[in-house]
XYZ file of C-alpha atoms in Angstrom:
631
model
C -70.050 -20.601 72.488
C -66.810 -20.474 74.559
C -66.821 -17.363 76.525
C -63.202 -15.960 74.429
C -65.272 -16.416 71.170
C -68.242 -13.939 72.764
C -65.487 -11.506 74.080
C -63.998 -11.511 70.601
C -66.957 -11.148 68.371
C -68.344 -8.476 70.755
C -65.234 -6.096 70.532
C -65.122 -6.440 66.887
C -68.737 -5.596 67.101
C -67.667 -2.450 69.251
C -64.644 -1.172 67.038
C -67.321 -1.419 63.694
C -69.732 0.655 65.561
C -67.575 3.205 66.949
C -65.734 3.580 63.329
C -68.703 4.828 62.633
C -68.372 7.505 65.017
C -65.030 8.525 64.053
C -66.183 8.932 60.303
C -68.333 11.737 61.199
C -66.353 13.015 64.045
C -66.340 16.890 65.350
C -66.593 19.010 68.558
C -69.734 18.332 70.665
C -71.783 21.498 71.164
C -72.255 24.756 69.500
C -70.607 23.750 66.252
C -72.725 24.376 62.819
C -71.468 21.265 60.018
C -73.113 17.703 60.161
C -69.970 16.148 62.169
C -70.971 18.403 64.622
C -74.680 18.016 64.773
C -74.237 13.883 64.712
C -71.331 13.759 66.848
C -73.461 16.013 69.780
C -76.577 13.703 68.767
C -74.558 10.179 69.967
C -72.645 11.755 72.470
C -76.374 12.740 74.157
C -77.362 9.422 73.013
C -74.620 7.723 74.929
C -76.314 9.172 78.516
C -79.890 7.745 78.159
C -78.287 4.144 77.157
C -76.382 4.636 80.293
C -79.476 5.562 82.488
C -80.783 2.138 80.727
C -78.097 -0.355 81.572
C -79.167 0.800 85.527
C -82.859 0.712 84.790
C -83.420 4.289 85.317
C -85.730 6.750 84.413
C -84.416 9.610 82.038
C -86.984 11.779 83.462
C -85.688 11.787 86.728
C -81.872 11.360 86.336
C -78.861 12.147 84.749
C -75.622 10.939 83.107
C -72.586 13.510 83.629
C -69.845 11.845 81.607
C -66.347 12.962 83.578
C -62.854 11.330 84.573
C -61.031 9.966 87.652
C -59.909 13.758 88.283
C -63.445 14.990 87.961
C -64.978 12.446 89.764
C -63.298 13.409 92.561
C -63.552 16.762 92.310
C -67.173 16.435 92.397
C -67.619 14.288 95.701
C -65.032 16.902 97.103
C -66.861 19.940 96.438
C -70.848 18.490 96.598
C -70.074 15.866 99.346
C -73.753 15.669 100.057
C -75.093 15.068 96.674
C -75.589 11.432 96.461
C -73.917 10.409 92.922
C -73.508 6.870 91.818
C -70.398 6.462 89.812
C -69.439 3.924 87.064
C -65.984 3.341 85.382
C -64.767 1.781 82.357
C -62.080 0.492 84.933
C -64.826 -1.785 86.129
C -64.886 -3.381 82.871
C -61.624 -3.502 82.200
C -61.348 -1.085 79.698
C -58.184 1.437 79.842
C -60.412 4.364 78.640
C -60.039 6.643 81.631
C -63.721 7.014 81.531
C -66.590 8.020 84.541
C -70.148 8.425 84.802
C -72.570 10.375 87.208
C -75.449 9.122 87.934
C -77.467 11.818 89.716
C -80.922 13.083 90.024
C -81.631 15.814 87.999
C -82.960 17.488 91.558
C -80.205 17.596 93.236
C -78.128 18.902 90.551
C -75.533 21.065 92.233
C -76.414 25.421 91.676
C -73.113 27.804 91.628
C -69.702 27.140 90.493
C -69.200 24.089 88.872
C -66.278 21.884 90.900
C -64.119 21.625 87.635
C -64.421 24.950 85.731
C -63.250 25.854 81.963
C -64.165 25.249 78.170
C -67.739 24.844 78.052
C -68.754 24.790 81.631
C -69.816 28.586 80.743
C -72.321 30.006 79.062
C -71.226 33.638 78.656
C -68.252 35.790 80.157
C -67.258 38.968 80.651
C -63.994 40.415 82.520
C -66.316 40.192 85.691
C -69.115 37.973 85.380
C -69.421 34.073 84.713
C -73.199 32.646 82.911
C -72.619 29.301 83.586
C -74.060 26.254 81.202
C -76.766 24.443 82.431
C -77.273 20.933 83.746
C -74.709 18.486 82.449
C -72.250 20.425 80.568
C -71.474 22.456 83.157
C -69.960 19.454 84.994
C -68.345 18.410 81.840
C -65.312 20.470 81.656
C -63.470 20.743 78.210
C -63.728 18.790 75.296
C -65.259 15.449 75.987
C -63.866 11.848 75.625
C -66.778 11.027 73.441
C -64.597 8.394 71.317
C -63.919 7.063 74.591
C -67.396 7.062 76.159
C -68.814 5.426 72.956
C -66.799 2.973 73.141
C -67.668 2.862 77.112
C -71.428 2.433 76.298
C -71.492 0.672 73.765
C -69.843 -1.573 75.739
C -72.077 -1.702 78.700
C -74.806 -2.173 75.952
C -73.313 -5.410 74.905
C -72.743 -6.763 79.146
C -76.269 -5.909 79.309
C -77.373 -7.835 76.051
C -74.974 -10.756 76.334
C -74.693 -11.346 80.239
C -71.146 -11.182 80.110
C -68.995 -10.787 83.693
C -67.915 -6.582 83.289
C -64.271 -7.563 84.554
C -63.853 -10.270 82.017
C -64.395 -8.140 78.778
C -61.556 -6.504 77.614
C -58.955 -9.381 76.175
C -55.979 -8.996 76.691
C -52.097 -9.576 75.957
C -48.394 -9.385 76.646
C -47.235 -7.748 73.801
C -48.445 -5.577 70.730
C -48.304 -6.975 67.585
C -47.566 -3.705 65.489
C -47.149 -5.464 62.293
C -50.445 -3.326 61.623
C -47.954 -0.127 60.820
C -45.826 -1.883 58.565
C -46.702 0.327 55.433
C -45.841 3.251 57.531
C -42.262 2.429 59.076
C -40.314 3.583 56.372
C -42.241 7.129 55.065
C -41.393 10.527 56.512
C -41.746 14.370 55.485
C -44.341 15.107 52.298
C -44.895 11.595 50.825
C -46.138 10.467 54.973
C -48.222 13.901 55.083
C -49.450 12.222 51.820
C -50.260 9.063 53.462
C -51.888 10.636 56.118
C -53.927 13.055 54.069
C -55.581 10.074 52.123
C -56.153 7.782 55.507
C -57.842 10.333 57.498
C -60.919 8.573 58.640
C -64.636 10.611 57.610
C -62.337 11.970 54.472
C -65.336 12.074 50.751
C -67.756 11.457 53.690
C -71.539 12.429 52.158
C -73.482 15.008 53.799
C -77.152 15.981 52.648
C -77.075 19.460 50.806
C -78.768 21.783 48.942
C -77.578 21.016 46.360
C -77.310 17.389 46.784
C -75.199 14.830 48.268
C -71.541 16.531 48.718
C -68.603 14.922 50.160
C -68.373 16.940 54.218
C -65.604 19.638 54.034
C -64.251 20.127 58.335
C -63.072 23.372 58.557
C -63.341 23.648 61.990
C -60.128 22.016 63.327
C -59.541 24.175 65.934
C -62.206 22.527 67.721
C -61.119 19.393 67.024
C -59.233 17.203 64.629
C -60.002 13.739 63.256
C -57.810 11.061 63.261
C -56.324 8.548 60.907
C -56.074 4.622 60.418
C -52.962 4.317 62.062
C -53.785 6.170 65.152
C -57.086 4.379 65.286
C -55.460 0.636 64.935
C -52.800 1.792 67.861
C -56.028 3.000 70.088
C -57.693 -0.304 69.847
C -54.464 -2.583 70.089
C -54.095 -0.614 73.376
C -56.955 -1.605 74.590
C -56.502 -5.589 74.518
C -52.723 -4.614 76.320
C -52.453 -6.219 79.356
C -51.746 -4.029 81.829
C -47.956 -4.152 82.578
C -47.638 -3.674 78.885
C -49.449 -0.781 78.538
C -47.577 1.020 81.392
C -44.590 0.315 79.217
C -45.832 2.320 76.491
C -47.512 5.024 78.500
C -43.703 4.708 80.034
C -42.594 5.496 75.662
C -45.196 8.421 75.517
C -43.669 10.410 77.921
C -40.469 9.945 76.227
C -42.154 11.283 73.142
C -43.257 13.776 74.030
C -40.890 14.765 76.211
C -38.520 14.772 73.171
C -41.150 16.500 70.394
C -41.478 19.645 72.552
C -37.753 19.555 74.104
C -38.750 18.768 77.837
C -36.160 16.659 79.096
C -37.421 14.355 81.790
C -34.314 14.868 83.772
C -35.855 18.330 83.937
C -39.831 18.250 83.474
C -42.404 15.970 84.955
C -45.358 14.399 82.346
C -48.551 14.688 84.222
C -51.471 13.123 81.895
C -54.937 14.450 82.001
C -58.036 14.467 80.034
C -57.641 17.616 78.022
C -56.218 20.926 78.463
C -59.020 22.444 80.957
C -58.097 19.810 83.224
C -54.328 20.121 82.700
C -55.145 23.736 83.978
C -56.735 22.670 86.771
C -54.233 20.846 87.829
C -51.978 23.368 87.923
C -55.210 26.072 89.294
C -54.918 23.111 92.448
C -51.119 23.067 93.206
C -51.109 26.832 93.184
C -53.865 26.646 95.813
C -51.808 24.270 97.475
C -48.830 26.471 97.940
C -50.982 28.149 100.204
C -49.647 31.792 99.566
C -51.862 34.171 98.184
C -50.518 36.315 95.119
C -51.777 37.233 91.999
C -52.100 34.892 88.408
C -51.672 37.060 84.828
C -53.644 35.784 82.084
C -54.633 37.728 79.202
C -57.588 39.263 77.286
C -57.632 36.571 74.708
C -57.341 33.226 76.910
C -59.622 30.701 76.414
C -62.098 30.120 79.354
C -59.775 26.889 80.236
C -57.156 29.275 80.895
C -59.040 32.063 82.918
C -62.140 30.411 84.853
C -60.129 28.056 86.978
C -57.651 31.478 87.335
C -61.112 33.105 88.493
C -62.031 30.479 91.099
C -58.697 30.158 92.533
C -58.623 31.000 96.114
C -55.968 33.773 97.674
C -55.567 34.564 94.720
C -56.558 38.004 91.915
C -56.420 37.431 88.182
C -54.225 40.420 86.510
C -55.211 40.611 82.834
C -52.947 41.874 79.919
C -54.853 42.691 76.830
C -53.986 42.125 73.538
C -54.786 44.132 70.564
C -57.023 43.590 67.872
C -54.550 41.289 65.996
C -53.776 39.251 68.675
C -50.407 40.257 69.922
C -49.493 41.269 73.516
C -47.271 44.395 73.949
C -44.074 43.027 75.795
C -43.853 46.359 77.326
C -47.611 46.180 79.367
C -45.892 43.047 80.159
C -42.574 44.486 81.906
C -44.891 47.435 83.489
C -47.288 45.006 84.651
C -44.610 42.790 86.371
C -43.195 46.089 87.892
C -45.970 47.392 89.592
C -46.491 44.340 91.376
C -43.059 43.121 92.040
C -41.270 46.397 92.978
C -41.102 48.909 95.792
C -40.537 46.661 98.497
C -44.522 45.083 97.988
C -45.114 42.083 100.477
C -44.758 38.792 98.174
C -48.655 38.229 98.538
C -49.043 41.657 96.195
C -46.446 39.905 93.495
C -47.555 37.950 90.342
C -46.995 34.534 90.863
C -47.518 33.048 87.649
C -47.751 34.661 84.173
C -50.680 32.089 82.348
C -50.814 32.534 78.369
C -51.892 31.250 75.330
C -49.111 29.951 72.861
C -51.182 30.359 69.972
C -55.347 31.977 69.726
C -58.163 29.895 68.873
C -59.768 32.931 67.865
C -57.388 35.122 66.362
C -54.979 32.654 65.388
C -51.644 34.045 65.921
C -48.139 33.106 67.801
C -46.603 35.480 70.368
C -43.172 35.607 70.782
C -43.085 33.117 73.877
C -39.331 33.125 74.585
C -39.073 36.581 74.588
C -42.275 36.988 76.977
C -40.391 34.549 79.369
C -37.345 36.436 79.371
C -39.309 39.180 80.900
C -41.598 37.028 83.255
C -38.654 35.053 85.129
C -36.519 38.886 85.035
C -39.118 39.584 87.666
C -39.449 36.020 89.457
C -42.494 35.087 88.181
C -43.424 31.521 86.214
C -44.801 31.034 82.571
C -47.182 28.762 81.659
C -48.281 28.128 78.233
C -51.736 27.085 76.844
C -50.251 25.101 73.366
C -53.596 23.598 73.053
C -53.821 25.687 69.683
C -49.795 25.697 68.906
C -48.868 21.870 69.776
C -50.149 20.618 65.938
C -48.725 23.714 63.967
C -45.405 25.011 65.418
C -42.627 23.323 66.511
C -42.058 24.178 70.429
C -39.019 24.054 72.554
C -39.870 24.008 76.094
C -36.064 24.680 77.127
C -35.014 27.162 74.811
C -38.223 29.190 75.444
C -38.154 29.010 79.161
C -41.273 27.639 80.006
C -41.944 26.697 83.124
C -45.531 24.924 82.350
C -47.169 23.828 79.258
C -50.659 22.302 78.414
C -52.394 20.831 75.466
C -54.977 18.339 74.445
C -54.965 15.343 72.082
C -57.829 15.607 70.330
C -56.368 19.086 68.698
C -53.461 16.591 67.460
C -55.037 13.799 65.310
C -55.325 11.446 69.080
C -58.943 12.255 69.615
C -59.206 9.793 72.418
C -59.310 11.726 75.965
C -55.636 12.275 76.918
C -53.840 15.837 77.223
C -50.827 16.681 79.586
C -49.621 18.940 82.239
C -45.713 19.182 81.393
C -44.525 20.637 84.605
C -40.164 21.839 85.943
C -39.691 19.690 88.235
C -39.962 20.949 91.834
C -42.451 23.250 90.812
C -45.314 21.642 91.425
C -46.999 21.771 95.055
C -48.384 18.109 95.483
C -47.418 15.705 97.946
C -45.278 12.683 96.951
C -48.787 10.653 97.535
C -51.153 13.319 95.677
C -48.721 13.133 93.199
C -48.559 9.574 92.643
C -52.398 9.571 92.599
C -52.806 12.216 89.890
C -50.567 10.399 87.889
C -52.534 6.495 88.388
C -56.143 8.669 87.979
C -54.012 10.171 84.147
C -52.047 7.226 83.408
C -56.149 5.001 83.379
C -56.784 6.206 79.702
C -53.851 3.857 78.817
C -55.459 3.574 75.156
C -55.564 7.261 74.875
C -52.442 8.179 76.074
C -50.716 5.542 73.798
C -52.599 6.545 70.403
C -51.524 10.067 71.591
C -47.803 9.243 71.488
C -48.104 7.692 68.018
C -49.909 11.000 67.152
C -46.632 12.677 67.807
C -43.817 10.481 66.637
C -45.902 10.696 63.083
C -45.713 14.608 63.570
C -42.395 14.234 64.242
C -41.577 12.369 61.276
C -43.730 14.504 58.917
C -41.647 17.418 60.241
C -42.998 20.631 61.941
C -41.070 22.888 59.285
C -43.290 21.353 56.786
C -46.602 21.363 58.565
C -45.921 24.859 58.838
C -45.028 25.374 54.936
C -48.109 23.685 54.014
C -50.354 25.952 56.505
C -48.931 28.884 55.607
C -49.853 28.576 52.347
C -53.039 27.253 52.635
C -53.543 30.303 55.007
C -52.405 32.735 52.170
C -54.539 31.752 50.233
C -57.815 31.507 52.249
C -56.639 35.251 53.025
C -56.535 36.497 49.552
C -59.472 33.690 48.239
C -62.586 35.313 51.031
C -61.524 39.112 51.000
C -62.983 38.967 47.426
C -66.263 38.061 49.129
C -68.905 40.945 49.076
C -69.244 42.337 52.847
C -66.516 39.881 54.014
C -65.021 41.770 57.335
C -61.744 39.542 58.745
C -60.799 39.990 62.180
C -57.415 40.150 62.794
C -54.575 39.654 60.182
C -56.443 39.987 56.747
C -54.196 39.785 54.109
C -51.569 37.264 52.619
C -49.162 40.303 52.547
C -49.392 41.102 55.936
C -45.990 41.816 57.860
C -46.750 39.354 60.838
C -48.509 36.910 58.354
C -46.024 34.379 59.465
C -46.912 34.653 62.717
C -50.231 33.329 61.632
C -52.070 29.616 61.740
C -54.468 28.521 59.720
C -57.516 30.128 61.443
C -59.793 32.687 60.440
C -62.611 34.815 62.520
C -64.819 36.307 60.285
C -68.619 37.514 59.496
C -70.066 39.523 56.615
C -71.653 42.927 56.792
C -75.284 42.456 57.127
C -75.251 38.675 57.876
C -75.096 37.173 61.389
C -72.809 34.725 62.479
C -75.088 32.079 63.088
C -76.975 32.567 59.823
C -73.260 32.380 57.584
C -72.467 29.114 59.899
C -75.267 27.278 59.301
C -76.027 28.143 55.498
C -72.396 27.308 54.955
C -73.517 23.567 56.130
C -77.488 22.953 54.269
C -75.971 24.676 51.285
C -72.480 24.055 51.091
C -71.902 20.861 53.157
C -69.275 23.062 55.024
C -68.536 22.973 58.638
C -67.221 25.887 60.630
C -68.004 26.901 63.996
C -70.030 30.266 65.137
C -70.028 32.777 68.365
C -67.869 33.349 71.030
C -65.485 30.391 71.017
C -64.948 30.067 74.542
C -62.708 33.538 74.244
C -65.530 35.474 74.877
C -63.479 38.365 76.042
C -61.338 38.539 72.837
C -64.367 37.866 70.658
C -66.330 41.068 71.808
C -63.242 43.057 71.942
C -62.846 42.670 68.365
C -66.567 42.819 67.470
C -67.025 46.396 69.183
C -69.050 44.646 72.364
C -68.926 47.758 74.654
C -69.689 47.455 78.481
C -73.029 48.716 77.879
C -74.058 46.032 75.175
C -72.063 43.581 77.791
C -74.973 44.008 80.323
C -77.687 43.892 78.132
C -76.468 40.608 77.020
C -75.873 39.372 80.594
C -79.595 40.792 81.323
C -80.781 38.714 78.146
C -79.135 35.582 78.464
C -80.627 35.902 82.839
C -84.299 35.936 81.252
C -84.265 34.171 77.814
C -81.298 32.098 78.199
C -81.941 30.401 74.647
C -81.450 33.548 72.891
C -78.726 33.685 70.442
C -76.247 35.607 71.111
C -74.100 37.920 68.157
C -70.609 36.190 67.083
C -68.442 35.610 64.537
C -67.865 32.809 61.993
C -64.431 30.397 62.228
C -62.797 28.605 59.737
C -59.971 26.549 61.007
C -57.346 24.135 59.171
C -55.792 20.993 59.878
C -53.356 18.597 57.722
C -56.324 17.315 55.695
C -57.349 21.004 54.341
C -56.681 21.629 50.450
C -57.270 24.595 48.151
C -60.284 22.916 46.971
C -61.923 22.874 50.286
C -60.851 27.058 50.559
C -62.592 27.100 47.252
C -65.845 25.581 48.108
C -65.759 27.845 50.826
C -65.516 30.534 49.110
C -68.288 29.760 46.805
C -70.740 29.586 49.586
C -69.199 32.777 50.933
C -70.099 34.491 47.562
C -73.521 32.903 47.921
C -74.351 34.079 50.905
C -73.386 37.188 50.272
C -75.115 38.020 47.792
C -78.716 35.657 47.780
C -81.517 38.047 49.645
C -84.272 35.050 48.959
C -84.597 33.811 52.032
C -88.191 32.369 51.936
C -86.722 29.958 48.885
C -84.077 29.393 51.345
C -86.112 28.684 54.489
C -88.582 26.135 52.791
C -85.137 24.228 50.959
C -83.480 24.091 54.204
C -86.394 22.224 55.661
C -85.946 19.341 53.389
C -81.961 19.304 54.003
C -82.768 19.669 58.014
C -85.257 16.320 57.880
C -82.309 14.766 55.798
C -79.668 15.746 58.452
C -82.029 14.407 61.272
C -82.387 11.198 59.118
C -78.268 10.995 59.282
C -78.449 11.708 63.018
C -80.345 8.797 63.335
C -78.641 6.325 60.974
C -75.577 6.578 63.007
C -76.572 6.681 65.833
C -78.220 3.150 65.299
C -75.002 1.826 63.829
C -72.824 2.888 66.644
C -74.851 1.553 69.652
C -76.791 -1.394 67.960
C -74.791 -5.023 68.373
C -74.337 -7.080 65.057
């Protein structure tokens, strides 16, 4: 067989298998519905078939799955660990992907050389309980789309003897013809279209009561995609190279123009996700070599306050928020005084003002361009974590006055490892080279970066306005729907009525008097075929604020998690909304709320949940076959 005809048949092979992914897609780790489960399942799959294609033993090494950035932030930091490294540039695939290899003894102790979502354990204002073994090395949300497709690929070099450079084909042009149907639809009827293409959507999970179709309500974690996006990933990938610089050239115009960040004014760094968009920035402040102080706040995600932590010459000033999420503009003002007045050396100032544009936990939207009024008043720069705001609110990086801005793809439909770093130009403290390097090691995840911009011009055309009118109600009525639950305790805003309501996205922290988080989570999935998300969220800070965590139940769960560190911790539930999310789903929902609530049998429960757990494993291991097995 001609050598095209094997590279052919072998990347259709690829694309079936890692469909099959993206059907039952989710957030690795610590999330509670079956997308979760199977998605964590391949995604530790993918290491060992790794560890096989270099004939090594599992026992004695491991896999950490990281990118160009985080490869070298590795060998910079642990120069004497001996790593080997492999890159889906070596087989000419533009997934931005690297691997590893190192030997589980001489896996680095202490602070991990990237630092952010899930590289920690636990946190408090003071302390840091970081994850264990891989994951702590594997900073934010993973590529795993990406490193699927990666291994499976190395799967089929090693099965079919093909020459790694010559596997990826590839051409001069994109044939979009593929988005035909598409070109002419905006507003509701293309929020239609992309309602009924998302990919995993009447999916059938194993329940108690049966097979149900899966209900995700746990898109703040991570959203799925749709057809279209998933056709424009894999054309990307058979670009040749020149071509897809031209359209990673087009997604910086996009975006640049969806969040109002004129590239006369802003530079478009890309990066994996948004912990290492922060990093970035964490590095160039380092750079500056001036020491000075960062303000974050009480309700950042660990992406935006571990790499603050870790920063050297620098302290970490924290504003707090109150229980419903909001920041009090005058702590802000005060804050900025006392550090920026009476004639204090500049090293005693606050450099940098580092916020979240919208909560993952609490769910609301602070009033950004009045916050940067008073931040640049008193000299200072604003950066803003939209990770949580980019897919919901429209955002205007000019009007507001932001100086910096993160956010990830995978929380906008583009689950394929690209985020960005939108910086003012002149702000940044690289070198012309360093520079120029950060943006080849981004601009590698060519596929990801281009289904990303996609991702926004069909936001764009849907309109933010109405993503917004659509969430908001879908919101209210969640709101009013699970306060008729028995026990039900919201955190936060609670009601449908509630003055700031509009200030609200579609996400929910919740638990229900008498039930813990973990238990609501996970009965929600065997009964209800529901998935949600349970604990601390990566806001860990915000999360026992609003749970009543004192400092004295801080340290016992620091002293806990030191001796028995697979004790489960108290949380709270999540429910989170995307584009796909109907009143039928918030129904559902509810009904296994009420449920829960209100069943005390939980022997009946514990021996049906058995059956459903075997079923689930049986899933787990179903896909995983189909996505790393050649045809």
């Amino acid at each position: 067989m001609p050598v095209t005809e094997l590279l052919t048949l072998s990347k259709s092979s690829l694309e079936k298998g890692i469909y099959a992914a993206l059907e039952s897609y989710a957030n690795v780790h610590r999330g509670s519905g079956h997308f979760s489960h199977i998605t964590t399942h391949i995604f530790d799959e993918a290491r060992n078939h790794v560890l096989n294609y270099l004939n090594l033993d599992h026992k004695k090494y491991l896999a950490i799955f990281t990118t160009p950035f985080g490869e070298k932030a590795f060998k910079s930091q642990f120069d004497e660990v001996h790593v080997r490294v492999i890159g889906s540039d070596e087989i000419g695939l533009a997934l931005g992907v690297r691997v590893l290899v190192i030997k589980k003894s001489d896996i680095p102790k202490g602070e991990p050389s990237v630092s952010g979502g899930g590289t920690a354990k636990l946190t408090s204002a003071d302390w840091v309980i970081w994850a264990r073994n891989a994951e702590k090395f594997e900073a934010g949300t993973p590529a795993v789309i990406n490193i699927l497709y990666y291994t499976r690929a190395l799967i089929a070099i090693k099965s079919d003897g093909m020459k790694p450079m010559n596997f990826a084909l590839k051409e001069d042009t994109a044939n979009s013809s593929f988005d035909e149907e598409w070109r002419n639809l905006s507003g509701l009827e293309l929020l239609e279209k992309v309602q009924q293409s998302m990919i995993g959507a009447n999916y059938m999970v194993p329940t108690m009561q049966g097979l149900q179709p899966f209900v995700n309500l746990d898109n703040s974690a991570s959203t799925p995609t749709y057809d279209l996006i998933w056709s424009i990933f894999n054309k990307a990938l058979s670009l040749s190279q020149e071509a897809q610089q031209k359209m990673i050239r087009h997604t910086r115009k996009v975006l640049a123009d969806f969040v109002n960040a004129p590239e006369s004014e802003y530079d478009v760094l890309f990066a994996s996700n948004t912990t290492e968009a922060i990093n970035l920035l964490a590095r160039s402040f380092e750079n500056a070599g001036e020491a000075g102080k960062i303000m974050n706040s009480s309700m950042e995600h660990t992406s935006n306050d571990l790499p603050w932590r870790l920063l050297n010459n620098h302290e970490l000033i924290r504003l707090s928020a109150d229980n419903d999420g909001f920041f009090s503009t005058e702590e802000i003002e005060q804050k900025l005084l006392t550090y920026t007045s009476n004639g204090q050396p500049a090293s005693a100032s606050i450099k940098l003002v580092a916020i979240t544009g919208a909560s993952n936990v609490m769910g609301v939207c602070n009033n950004i361009k009045e916050i940067s009024r008073i931040v640049h008043k008193h000299g200072a720069l604003l950066m803003v974590d939209a990770a949580q705001l980019i897919a919901h609110r429209s955002i205007d990086m000019v009007d507001w006055g932001i100086d910096f801005m993160v956010f990830s793809g995978h929380k906008i439909y583009a689950p394929f490892g690209s985020g960005a770093l939108l910086a003012r130009r002149g702000l940044l403290n690289f070198s012309k080279e360093q520079l120029d390097e950060i943006r080849h090691d981004g601009d590698e995840n060519a596929a990801g970066i281009i289904a990303l911009g996609k991702s926004l011009t069909m936001m764009q055309r849907i309109g933010m306005d109405l993503i917004e009118e659509e969430e908001q109600k879908i919101t209210a009525y969640a709101l009013a729907e699970m306060s008729k639950v028995k026990g039900m305790r919201i955190r936060g805003i609670d009601a449908h009525d509630h003055p700031e309501i509009t200030n609200k996205l579609g996400v929910i922290l919740f638990d229900i008097e008498g039930k813990m988080a973990d238990v609501i989570s996970k009965k929600l999935m065997h009964q209800s075929g529901i998935g949600t998300r349970y604990g601390c969220h990566c806001a860990h800070i915000m999360v026992k604020q609003v749970s009543g965590v004192g400092p004295k139940l801080e340290k016992f769960q620091w002293l806990m998690q030191s001796v028995l560190p697979n004790m489960q911790l108290p949380g709270l539930s999540r429910v989170s909304f995307g584009l796909q999310t109907t009143t039928e789903d918030i129904d559902r929902l509810c009904d296994g709320l009420k449920h829960i609530s209100l069943n005390s049998k939980e022997d009946a429960f514990a021996v049906k949940m058995d059956v459903v757990k075997k079923q689930v494993s049986e899933l787990l291991n179903a896909v995983g076959k189909t996505v790393f097995e050649l045809e």
